[in-house]
Amino acid sequence: MLKLLWRRVSPWKLCLLASLVVLGLNVTLHWRFDKLEWGAEGVGNSDWRGLSEQVFRSHGFHGTFENRLRKLMEKSTDVGLDVIKIQNEAPMSVSYTENLIECEDFVKITNRTYLESGWTKAVYKGYYRGDPVAIKTVDVRGHHLRSCVTKGRNHGDCYQQAAQKIVKEIVVLQAIAHNNVVKVLGFCVPGTNRDIQEVAMVTELGEGVDLIKLLQMSWEDRFRISYDISSIIEWMASSHYGSLAMNDFRRQQFVLVNGSLKLSDVDDLGFGDPVCEVDNECTLRFASSNFTQTLPCKEGKCSNYNEMKNLFNGGRHFTTFLLPHGAPESLRPLVDRVVDGYSNLTLNSRQILRLMKKIKSLYISGKYLNRPIQQFSKDYQLYPASDLPGKFDYRCRLSLSGSGCTRSAYDVMEASTICDADPECRGFVVSKQTTWSGRMLVHFKSGYGQPEKNIDTSLYVRTT
């Protein structure tokens, strides 16, 4: 076996790999699970039985982890993932710090509850030092294990096969670290003589991307999501590992973390554009949209294949229906160019992101308002340090609040313009709260009464 491995990988690569892994992992990752206790009810049970509450015993295993990591990487070469390049260029060592959640820290994760299951993994929510986190581990009653065992395979082998996907996810998520990729906060890999199925990973906690919720968002928040997906696709087009492809592009592969869109599921991430000999082998087909485009074959690779595939799917699942609706009129020409770039692949990801940055700059700076003179309407009376809490609230379109009419505005002048255009509006309250872009939150009111004192708000009442 060693001779076979030696023939496959040159000696200098093995030495370099071993040195890098030892350097990155020679910290306090010397712990393992003592036991995994699964309830008879399975992962659907409301409490989380995946991690034992017993005290974890110390056990050095970085050598074992190195071997498994190497085997994992070798298996990943099917999709073009380069072992040496990952170890050399990926910011994996950044995660191996004193702040990393390790095996013995898992018992400190409190209020653990089951969230959902996929084909292979089960996901749980918990709190670590007061912050919400997500925990992923093998779904012991998942489709993958049941299907594997049904085919006559050994139960332990099926466990290991499922856990291998989690190990791959640990490695890949750290390798493609990006602002719009969910952050790995920690993980636990069992030590010597322990089966690999007992792997667990801790990440940022995000909420699912629900279509109805997306459509109910304000344009500002929908623009943020569209900007994020543009940023992800542009980065994937020129990553450290070449062009990356989201081969199974679905909204379910993303989560919202504090309003920001992040890629969380990398099971079907592909590395490198397809190989080719002629242009006809580089045809993109989207049967559901009746769209086809043939790309050039350059130097044995389908040029920009992954990038264009990601763009079309990104537009289909996010941008083309999120960005146009409710966009400020002055920004519509730029928005239309972005949508056309996604829908018809008339632009590459860098050009699209450049347009999105321009829209963002115009929107945040208020230049999209095209106002020659900043002059506030005289039709409003100012009541400083005043508020109408819970009074005269009403429902309006594109509200950020479910019970009232709350919208964002660049300044008081824009708030008054919004109020003027709404027949129900009789005034508004400006707060010191701001949105992600720095715009102020404004609560619009359908009437006026005796105000209450509030040093953090200002009340404006229509005089006509």
Short mmCIF file of C-alpha atoms in Angstrom, two decimals:
data_model
loop_
_atom_site.label_atom_id
_atom_site.label_comp_id
_atom_site.label_asym_id
_atom_site.label_seq_id
_atom_site.Cartn_x
_atom_site.Cartn_y
_atom_site.Cartn_z
CA MET A 1 0.00 0.00 0.00
CA LEU A 2 2.79 2.42 0.90
CA LYS A 3 4.62 1.54 -2.31
CA LEU A 4 1.49 2.26 -4.30
CA LEU A 5 1.03 5.63 -2.55
CA TRP A 6 4.72 6.44 -3.15
CA ARG A 7 4.27 5.80 -6.88
CA ARG A 8 1.19 8.04 -7.04
CA VAL A 9 2.63 11.00 -5.22
CA SER A 10 6.20 12.22 -5.64
CA PRO A 11 8.38 12.20 -2.46
CA TRP A 12 8.80 15.97 -2.38
CA LYS A 13 5.04 16.49 -2.51
CA LEU A 14 4.51 14.08 0.37
CA CYS A 15 7.17 15.83 2.45
CA LEU A 16 5.71 19.24 1.70
CA LEU A 17 2.19 18.07 2.44
CA ALA A 18 3.21 16.49 5.75
CA SER A 19 5.10 19.61 6.84
CA LEU A 20 2.22 21.92 6.03
CA VAL A 21 -0.38 19.75 7.70
CA VAL A 22 1.70 19.31 10.85
CA LEU A 23 2.34 23.06 10.98
CA GLY A 24 -1.33 23.86 10.55
CA LEU A 25 -2.63 21.26 12.93
CA ASN A 26 0.07 21.24 15.60
CA VAL A 27 -2.06 23.10 18.04
CA THR A 28 -4.49 21.94 20.63
CA LEU A 29 -6.55 19.69 18.33
CA HIS A 30 -5.79 16.59 20.47
CA TRP A 31 -9.27 15.79 21.63
CA ARG A 32 -11.97 13.42 20.53
CA PHE A 33 -15.49 12.38 21.31
CA ASP A 34 -15.77 9.88 24.12
CA LYS A 35 -19.07 8.60 22.82
CA LEU A 36 -21.90 9.51 20.49
CA GLU A 37 -25.34 8.76 21.89
CA TRP A 38 -28.16 8.61 19.39
CA GLY A 39 -31.73 8.39 20.58
CA ALA A 40 -34.02 5.73 19.24
CA GLU A 41 -36.24 8.46 17.90
CA GLY A 42 -33.58 9.54 15.39
CA VAL A 43 -32.64 13.04 14.40
CA GLY A 44 -36.22 14.19 14.36
CA ASN A 45 -36.24 14.31 18.13
CA SER A 46 -36.51 17.82 19.56
CA ASP A 47 -33.41 17.45 21.69
CA TRP A 48 -29.97 16.88 20.26
CA ARG A 49 -28.59 13.46 21.16
CA GLY A 50 -25.72 13.51 18.67
CA LEU A 51 -23.03 14.70 21.06
CA SER A 52 -22.37 13.06 24.40
CA GLU A 53 -22.53 15.16 27.52
CA GLN A 54 -19.73 13.15 29.05
CA VAL A 55 -16.30 14.65 29.57
CA PHE A 56 -14.08 14.30 26.50
CA ARG A 57 -10.75 12.55 26.97
CA SER A 58 -7.54 13.95 25.56
CA HIS A 59 -5.97 11.94 22.74
CA GLY A 60 -3.37 13.06 20.20
CA PHE A 61 -4.54 12.42 16.67
CA HIS A 62 -3.04 14.99 14.34
CA GLY A 63 -1.13 12.23 12.53
CA THR A 64 -4.34 10.30 11.96
CA PHE A 65 -6.12 13.44 10.83
CA GLU A 66 -3.28 14.14 8.41
CA ASN A 67 -3.69 10.71 6.82
CA ARG A 68 -7.43 11.11 6.51
CA LEU A 69 -7.04 14.60 5.13
CA ARG A 70 -4.60 13.32 2.51
CA LYS A 71 -6.95 10.49 1.53
CA LEU A 72 -9.83 12.92 1.36
CA MET A 73 -7.88 15.24 -0.91
CA GLU A 74 -6.78 12.39 -3.14
CA LYS A 75 -10.41 11.36 -3.57
CA SER A 76 -11.25 14.96 -4.42
CA THR A 77 -8.95 14.97 -7.45
CA ASP A 78 -11.91 13.68 -9.42
CA VAL A 79 -13.21 17.24 -9.42
CA GLY A 80 -9.83 18.87 -9.90
CA LEU A 81 -9.08 19.78 -6.27
CA ASP A 82 -5.31 20.06 -5.97
CA VAL A 83 -3.83 18.81 -2.68
CA ILE A 84 -0.66 20.87 -2.68
CA LYS A 85 -2.46 24.00 -3.87
CA ILE A 86 -5.03 23.71 -1.08
CA GLN A 87 -2.32 23.36 1.56
CA ASN A 88 -0.16 26.12 0.11
CA GLU A 89 -2.70 28.79 -0.75
CA ALA A 90 -5.90 28.16 1.18
CA PRO A 91 -6.30 30.27 4.33
CA MET A 92 -6.99 27.11 6.34
CA SER A 93 -4.42 27.92 9.00
CA VAL A 94 -6.39 31.05 9.88
CA SER A 95 -9.06 28.87 11.47
CA TYR A 96 -6.59 26.91 13.58
CA THR A 97 -6.36 29.45 16.37
CA GLU A 98 -7.05 29.52 20.07
CA ASN A 99 -10.59 30.65 19.27
CA LEU A 100 -11.46 27.53 17.29
CA ILE A 101 -14.22 25.41 18.84
CA GLU A 102 -12.61 22.04 19.52
CA CYS A 103 -13.85 18.63 20.63
CA GLU A 104 -13.84 19.40 24.36
CA ASP A 105 -15.78 22.62 23.70
CA PHE A 106 -18.78 20.81 22.21
CA VAL A 107 -20.23 20.15 25.67
CA LYS A 108 -20.34 23.94 26.15
CA ILE A 109 -22.83 24.31 23.30
CA THR A 110 -26.17 24.87 25.05
CA ASN A 111 -29.86 24.90 24.10
CA ARG A 112 -29.26 22.44 21.31
CA THR A 113 -32.25 21.75 19.06
CA TYR A 114 -32.77 19.88 15.82
CA LEU A 115 -33.26 22.05 12.72
CA GLU A 116 -33.32 19.92 9.59
CA SER A 117 -31.85 16.98 7.72
CA GLY A 118 -30.49 16.58 4.23
CA TRP A 119 -29.54 13.49 2.26
CA THR A 120 -26.48 12.86 4.42
CA LYS A 121 -26.29 15.41 7.25
CA ALA A 122 -28.37 16.53 10.20
CA VAL A 123 -28.22 20.17 11.29
CA TYR A 124 -28.73 21.44 14.83
CA LYS A 125 -28.88 24.85 16.43
CA GLY A 126 -27.11 25.72 19.64
CA TYR A 127 -25.47 28.54 21.57
CA TYR A 128 -21.76 28.82 22.22
CA ARG A 129 -20.76 31.56 24.67
CA GLY A 130 -24.10 33.22 24.01
CA ASP A 131 -23.79 33.26 20.21
CA PRO A 132 -25.99 31.10 17.97
CA VAL A 133 -24.18 28.40 15.99
CA ALA A 134 -25.07 25.59 13.61
CA ILE A 135 -23.78 22.04 14.14
CA LYS A 136 -23.60 19.55 11.28
CA THR A 137 -23.10 15.85 11.79
CA VAL A 138 -24.04 12.56 10.15
CA ASP A 139 -27.78 11.90 9.92
CA VAL A 140 -27.93 8.40 11.38
CA ARG A 141 -31.39 7.87 9.94
CA GLY A 142 -30.80 9.79 6.73
CA HIS A 143 -31.48 8.73 3.15
CA HIS A 144 -27.80 8.14 2.46
CA LEU A 145 -27.28 5.61 5.24
CA ARG A 146 -30.56 3.80 4.61
CA SER A 147 -29.88 3.56 0.89
CA CYS A 148 -26.30 2.39 1.47
CA VAL A 149 -27.31 -0.34 3.93
CA THR A 150 -30.16 -1.47 1.66
CA LYS A 151 -27.60 -2.15 -1.04
CA GLY A 152 -25.96 -4.69 1.27
CA ARG A 153 -23.00 -2.66 2.44
CA ASN A 154 -21.60 -2.82 5.96
CA HIS A 155 -23.25 -0.33 8.32
CA GLY A 156 -19.89 0.97 9.54
CA ASP A 157 -18.68 1.52 5.98
CA CYS A 158 -21.85 3.45 5.21
CA TYR A 159 -21.25 5.61 8.30
CA GLN A 160 -17.73 6.34 7.15
CA GLN A 161 -18.85 7.21 3.63
CA ALA A 162 -21.39 9.69 4.98
CA ALA A 163 -18.91 11.22 7.43
CA GLN A 164 -16.37 11.60 4.64
CA LYS A 165 -18.65 14.21 3.08
CA ILE A 166 -18.61 16.24 6.28
CA VAL A 167 -14.81 16.10 6.40
CA LYS A 168 -14.73 17.26 2.80
CA GLU A 169 -17.07 20.11 3.69
CA ILE A 170 -14.81 21.12 6.60
CA VAL A 171 -11.82 21.29 4.28
CA VAL A 172 -13.54 22.96 1.34
CA LEU A 173 -15.35 25.62 3.39
CA GLN A 174 -12.04 26.68 4.92
CA ALA A 175 -10.26 26.48 1.59
CA ILE A 176 -12.74 28.83 -0.11
CA ALA A 177 -13.04 31.25 2.80
CA HIS A 178 -14.88 34.37 1.60
CA ASN A 179 -17.20 36.99 3.10
CA ASN A 180 -20.12 35.29 1.36
CA VAL A 181 -19.21 31.73 2.37
CA VAL A 182 -20.39 30.48 5.75
CA LYS A 183 -17.57 30.54 8.29
CA VAL A 184 -16.30 27.37 9.99
CA LEU A 185 -16.10 28.05 13.74
CA GLY A 186 -14.79 24.65 14.76
CA PHE A 187 -14.94 20.91 14.27
CA CYS A 188 -14.18 17.60 15.91
CA VAL A 189 -12.52 14.68 14.15
CA PRO A 190 -12.13 11.47 16.21
CA GLY A 191 -8.70 10.15 17.10
CA THR A 192 -6.87 6.89 16.51
CA ASN A 193 -8.98 3.72 16.26
CA ARG A 194 -12.15 5.74 16.03
CA ASP A 195 -14.53 5.59 13.08
CA ILE A 196 -14.67 8.71 10.97
CA GLN A 197 -18.48 8.88 11.07
CA GLU A 198 -18.33 10.70 14.38
CA VAL A 199 -17.15 13.90 12.75
CA ALA A 200 -19.01 17.12 13.60
CA MET A 201 -18.63 20.69 12.37
CA VAL A 202 -19.70 24.04 13.86
CA THR A 203 -20.44 27.03 11.62
CA GLU A 204 -22.19 30.36 11.69
CA LEU A 205 -25.93 29.98 12.07
CA GLY A 206 -28.00 31.21 9.16
CA GLU A 207 -31.66 31.13 8.27
CA GLY A 208 -32.97 29.40 5.19
CA VAL A 209 -33.56 31.35 1.99
CA ASP A 210 -37.32 31.24 1.57
CA LEU A 211 -38.80 32.46 -1.72
CA ILE A 212 -41.85 34.10 -0.12
CA LYS A 213 -39.68 35.93 2.38
CA LEU A 214 -37.38 37.14 -0.39
CA LEU A 215 -40.29 38.61 -2.31
CA GLN A 216 -41.58 40.39 0.81
CA MET A 217 -38.26 42.15 1.47
CA SER A 218 -37.66 45.81 0.76
CA TRP A 219 -35.80 46.64 -2.43
CA GLU A 220 -32.78 47.62 -0.37
CA ASP A 221 -32.55 44.16 1.21
CA ARG A 222 -33.22 42.42 -2.10
CA PHE A 223 -30.46 44.48 -3.67
CA ARG A 224 -28.11 43.35 -0.90
CA ILE A 225 -28.83 39.70 -1.69
CA SER A 226 -28.38 40.34 -5.41
CA TYR A 227 -25.09 42.08 -4.67
CA ASP A 228 -23.93 39.15 -2.53
CA ILE A 229 -24.69 36.55 -5.19
CA SER A 230 -22.83 38.70 -7.75
CA SER A 231 -19.85 38.85 -5.39
CA ILE A 232 -19.86 35.08 -4.86
CA ILE A 233 -19.98 34.31 -8.58
CA GLU A 234 -17.28 36.85 -9.45
CA TRP A 235 -14.97 35.37 -6.82
CA MET A 236 -15.63 31.81 -8.00
CA ALA A 237 -14.68 32.77 -11.55
CA SER A 238 -11.10 33.53 -10.47
CA SER A 239 -10.43 31.68 -7.22
CA HIS A 240 -7.11 30.25 -6.08
CA TYR A 241 -8.19 26.93 -7.57
CA GLY A 242 -9.33 28.23 -10.92
CA SER A 243 -12.95 28.45 -11.94
CA LEU A 244 -15.45 26.95 -9.49
CA ALA A 245 -18.93 25.70 -10.36
CA MET A 246 -22.03 25.27 -8.25
CA ASN A 247 -23.16 22.16 -10.08
CA ASP A 248 -26.42 21.78 -8.18
CA PHE A 249 -27.40 25.43 -7.90
CA ARG A 250 -30.38 25.85 -5.56
CA ARG A 251 -31.52 28.48 -3.07
CA GLN A 252 -31.35 25.80 -0.39
CA GLN A 253 -27.55 25.85 -0.66
CA PHE A 254 -27.48 29.36 0.78
CA VAL A 255 -28.35 30.90 4.13
CA LEU A 256 -28.85 34.44 5.39
CA VAL A 257 -26.47 35.47 8.18
CA ASN A 258 -27.50 38.85 9.61
CA GLY A 259 -29.08 39.70 6.27
CA SER A 260 -26.04 38.73 4.20
CA LEU A 261 -26.29 35.86 1.71
CA LYS A 262 -23.73 33.09 2.26
CA LEU A 263 -23.00 29.80 0.54
CA SER A 264 -23.33 27.01 3.09
CA ASP A 265 -23.56 23.74 1.13
CA VAL A 266 -20.48 22.86 -0.93
CA ASP A 267 -21.21 19.18 -1.53
CA ASP A 268 -21.60 19.71 -5.27
CA LEU A 269 -18.89 22.31 -5.79
CA GLY A 270 -16.84 21.59 -8.90
CA PHE A 271 -13.26 22.69 -9.54
CA GLY A 272 -12.07 23.64 -13.03
CA ASP A 273 -13.84 24.19 -16.36
CA PRO A 274 -14.69 21.06 -18.40
CA VAL A 275 -12.03 19.72 -20.76
CA CYS A 276 -12.70 19.90 -24.49
CA GLU A 277 -11.27 19.58 -27.98
CA VAL A 278 -13.80 21.59 -30.02
CA ASP A 279 -16.31 24.36 -29.32
CA ASN A 280 -19.30 22.05 -29.74
CA GLU A 281 -18.26 20.27 -26.55
CA CYS A 282 -18.73 23.53 -24.63
CA THR A 283 -22.46 24.10 -25.04
CA LEU A 284 -24.40 25.32 -22.02
CA ARG A 285 -27.99 24.07 -22.03
CA PHE A 286 -30.69 25.12 -19.60
CA ALA A 287 -33.67 23.04 -20.63
CA SER A 288 -36.07 24.56 -18.10
CA SER A 289 -35.42 28.03 -19.53
CA ASN A 290 -35.00 26.97 -23.17
CA PHE A 291 -31.63 28.74 -23.25
CA THR A 292 -28.47 27.52 -24.99
CA GLN A 293 -25.06 29.10 -25.46
CA THR A 294 -21.89 27.67 -26.94
CA LEU A 295 -18.59 28.82 -25.46
CA PRO A 296 -15.14 28.65 -27.06
CA CYS A 297 -12.74 25.78 -26.37
CA LYS A 298 -9.38 27.30 -25.44
CA GLU A 299 -6.27 25.38 -24.45
CA GLY A 300 -8.26 22.24 -23.87
CA LYS A 301 -10.82 23.87 -21.53
CA CYS A 302 -14.31 25.30 -22.09
CA SER A 303 -13.57 28.98 -21.57
CA ASN A 304 -15.67 30.60 -18.80
CA TYR A 305 -17.99 27.59 -18.69
CA ASN A 306 -18.39 27.51 -14.89
CA GLU A 307 -18.70 31.28 -14.69
CA MET A 308 -21.51 31.47 -17.24
CA LYS A 309 -23.26 28.48 -15.68
CA ASN A 310 -23.16 30.15 -12.27
CA LEU A 311 -24.35 33.47 -13.70
CA PHE A 312 -27.38 32.02 -15.45
CA ASN A 313 -28.40 30.02 -12.40
CA GLY A 314 -27.71 32.95 -10.08
CA GLY A 315 -30.02 35.12 -12.14
CA ARG A 316 -32.69 32.43 -12.38
CA HIS A 317 -32.76 31.78 -8.63
CA PHE A 318 -32.08 35.28 -7.32
CA THR A 319 -31.29 38.42 -9.28
CA THR A 320 -33.69 38.56 -12.21
CA PHE A 321 -36.80 38.50 -10.00
CA LEU A 322 -35.36 40.23 -6.92
CA LEU A 323 -33.62 43.26 -8.39
CA PRO A 324 -36.09 44.98 -10.78
CA HIS A 325 -39.20 45.13 -8.58
CA GLY A 326 -39.31 48.39 -6.60
CA ALA A 327 -35.97 49.69 -7.87
CA PRO A 328 -35.64 53.51 -7.78
CA GLU A 329 -36.52 54.92 -11.20
CA SER A 330 -33.16 56.58 -11.75
CA LEU A 331 -31.38 53.25 -11.15
CA ARG A 332 -33.54 51.24 -13.56
CA PRO A 333 -31.19 51.55 -16.58
CA LEU A 334 -28.33 50.04 -14.55
CA VAL A 335 -30.62 47.41 -13.05
CA ASP A 336 -31.85 46.41 -16.52
CA ARG A 337 -28.26 45.96 -17.72
CA VAL A 338 -27.53 43.69 -14.75
CA VAL A 339 -30.65 41.61 -15.34
CA ASP A 340 -29.85 41.26 -19.04
CA GLY A 341 -26.30 40.22 -18.15
CA TYR A 342 -27.65 37.42 -15.97
CA SER A 343 -30.53 36.34 -18.21
CA ASN A 344 -28.78 36.40 -21.58
CA LEU A 345 -25.15 36.08 -20.44
CA THR A 346 -24.24 39.33 -22.22
CA LEU A 347 -21.80 40.27 -19.41
CA ASN A 348 -19.20 38.39 -17.43
CA SER A 349 -19.20 38.28 -13.63
CA ARG A 350 -16.61 41.05 -13.28
CA GLN A 351 -18.65 43.43 -15.44
CA ILE A 352 -21.82 42.61 -13.51
CA LEU A 353 -20.15 43.18 -10.14
CA ARG A 354 -18.79 46.50 -11.41
CA LEU A 355 -22.35 47.59 -12.27
CA MET A 356 -23.62 46.41 -8.88
CA LYS A 357 -20.92 48.44 -7.13
CA LYS A 358 -22.00 51.49 -9.09
CA ILE A 359 -25.64 50.98 -8.11
CA LYS A 360 -24.59 50.53 -4.48
CA SER A 361 -22.51 53.70 -4.52
CA LEU A 362 -25.31 55.79 -6.07
CA TYR A 363 -27.87 54.40 -3.64
CA ILE A 364 -25.84 54.81 -0.44
CA SER A 365 -24.60 58.29 -1.35
CA GLY A 366 -28.08 59.51 -2.27
CA LYS A 367 -26.92 60.58 -5.72
CA TYR A 368 -29.64 58.43 -7.29
CA LEU A 369 -32.14 61.04 -6.07
CA ASN A 370 -30.83 63.54 -8.66
CA ARG A 371 -31.64 66.53 -6.49
CA PRO A 372 -29.95 69.80 -7.50
CA ILE A 373 -30.68 71.45 -4.14
CA GLN A 374 -31.08 69.78 -0.74
CA GLN A 375 -34.12 71.65 0.56
CA PHE A 376 -36.66 70.26 3.01
CA SER A 377 -40.38 70.73 2.42
CA LYS A 378 -42.05 73.51 4.42
CA ASP A 379 -45.22 71.41 4.64
CA TYR A 380 -43.91 69.56 7.73
CA GLN A 381 -43.65 70.70 11.34
CA LEU A 382 -40.69 69.33 13.32
CA TYR A 383 -41.16 68.10 16.91
CA PRO A 384 -37.70 67.26 18.20
CA ALA A 385 -37.18 64.46 20.73
CA SER A 386 -40.74 63.26 20.14
CA ASP A 387 -42.38 59.97 19.21
CA LEU A 388 -45.76 58.31 18.66
CA PRO A 389 -44.95 54.77 19.85
CA GLY A 390 -47.62 52.25 18.89
CA LYS A 391 -49.95 54.99 17.67
CA PHE A 392 -51.30 55.63 14.16
CA ASP A 393 -49.42 52.72 12.65
CA TYR A 394 -50.69 51.35 9.34
CA ARG A 395 -49.65 48.77 6.76
CA CYS A 396 -47.92 49.88 3.58
CA ARG A 397 -46.12 48.30 0.64
CA LEU A 398 -42.45 47.35 1.04
CA SER A 399 -42.58 47.93 4.80
CA LEU A 400 -39.71 46.57 6.87
CA SER A 401 -42.16 45.98 9.72
CA GLY A 402 -45.00 43.51 9.82
CA SER A 403 -47.23 45.70 12.00
CA GLY A 404 -46.53 49.21 10.73
CA CYS A 405 -45.16 51.22 7.84
CA THR A 406 -41.38 51.31 8.29
CA ARG A 407 -39.09 52.17 5.42
CA SER A 408 -35.58 53.46 4.92
CA ALA A 409 -34.68 56.90 3.57
CA TYR A 410 -31.48 58.66 2.66
CA ASP A 411 -32.52 61.79 4.56
CA VAL A 412 -35.55 63.62 5.92
CA MET A 413 -36.25 65.14 2.53
CA GLU A 414 -36.66 61.71 0.94
CA ALA A 415 -38.83 60.63 3.88
CA SER A 416 -41.14 63.59 3.24
CA THR A 417 -41.32 62.67 -0.46
CA ILE A 418 -42.37 59.12 0.46
CA CYS A 419 -45.02 60.48 2.82
CA ASP A 420 -46.33 62.93 0.20
CA ALA A 421 -46.84 60.05 -2.25
CA ASP A 422 -48.88 58.02 0.28
CA PRO A 423 -52.50 59.19 0.80
CA GLU A 424 -52.63 57.58 4.25
CA CYS A 425 -49.48 59.25 5.55
CA ARG A 426 -49.88 62.21 7.91
CA GLY A 427 -46.38 62.29 9.34
CA PHE A 428 -43.32 60.24 10.19
CA VAL A 429 -40.89 59.50 12.98
CA VAL A 430 -37.16 59.46 12.23
CA SER A 431 -35.06 57.19 14.43
CA LYS A 432 -31.33 56.89 14.97
CA GLN A 433 -31.45 53.31 13.73
CA THR A 434 -29.98 52.61 10.32
CA THR A 435 -30.07 49.82 7.76
CA TRP A 436 -27.07 47.82 6.50
CA SER A 437 -26.34 50.60 3.99
CA GLY A 438 -26.45 53.40 6.56
CA ARG A 439 -29.87 54.72 5.54
CA MET A 440 -32.09 55.87 8.40
CA LEU A 441 -35.21 53.98 9.46
CA VAL A 442 -38.43 55.97 9.25
CA HIS A 443 -41.79 55.05 10.78
CA PHE A 444 -44.71 56.55 8.85
CA LYS A 445 -47.93 57.48 10.67
CA SER A 446 -51.55 57.80 9.55
CA GLY A 447 -52.49 60.43 12.16
CA TYR A 448 -51.23 62.74 14.86
CA GLY A 449 -51.82 62.98 18.59
CA GLN A 450 -50.04 64.01 21.77
CA PRO A 451 -46.40 62.93 21.28
CA GLU A 452 -44.24 61.28 23.90
CA LYS A 453 -40.70 62.34 24.76
CA ASN A 454 -37.91 60.29 23.15
CA ILE A 455 -34.42 61.67 22.76
CA ASP A 456 -33.65 59.12 20.03
CA THR A 457 -36.42 60.15 17.60
CA SER A 458 -37.81 63.19 15.83
CA LEU A 459 -41.43 63.64 14.74
CA TYR A 460 -42.47 65.37 11.52
CA VAL A 461 -46.15 66.20 11.01
CA ARG A 462 -47.76 67.34 7.77
CA THR A 463 -49.21 70.84 8.05
CA THR A 464 -51.26 70.71 4.85
#
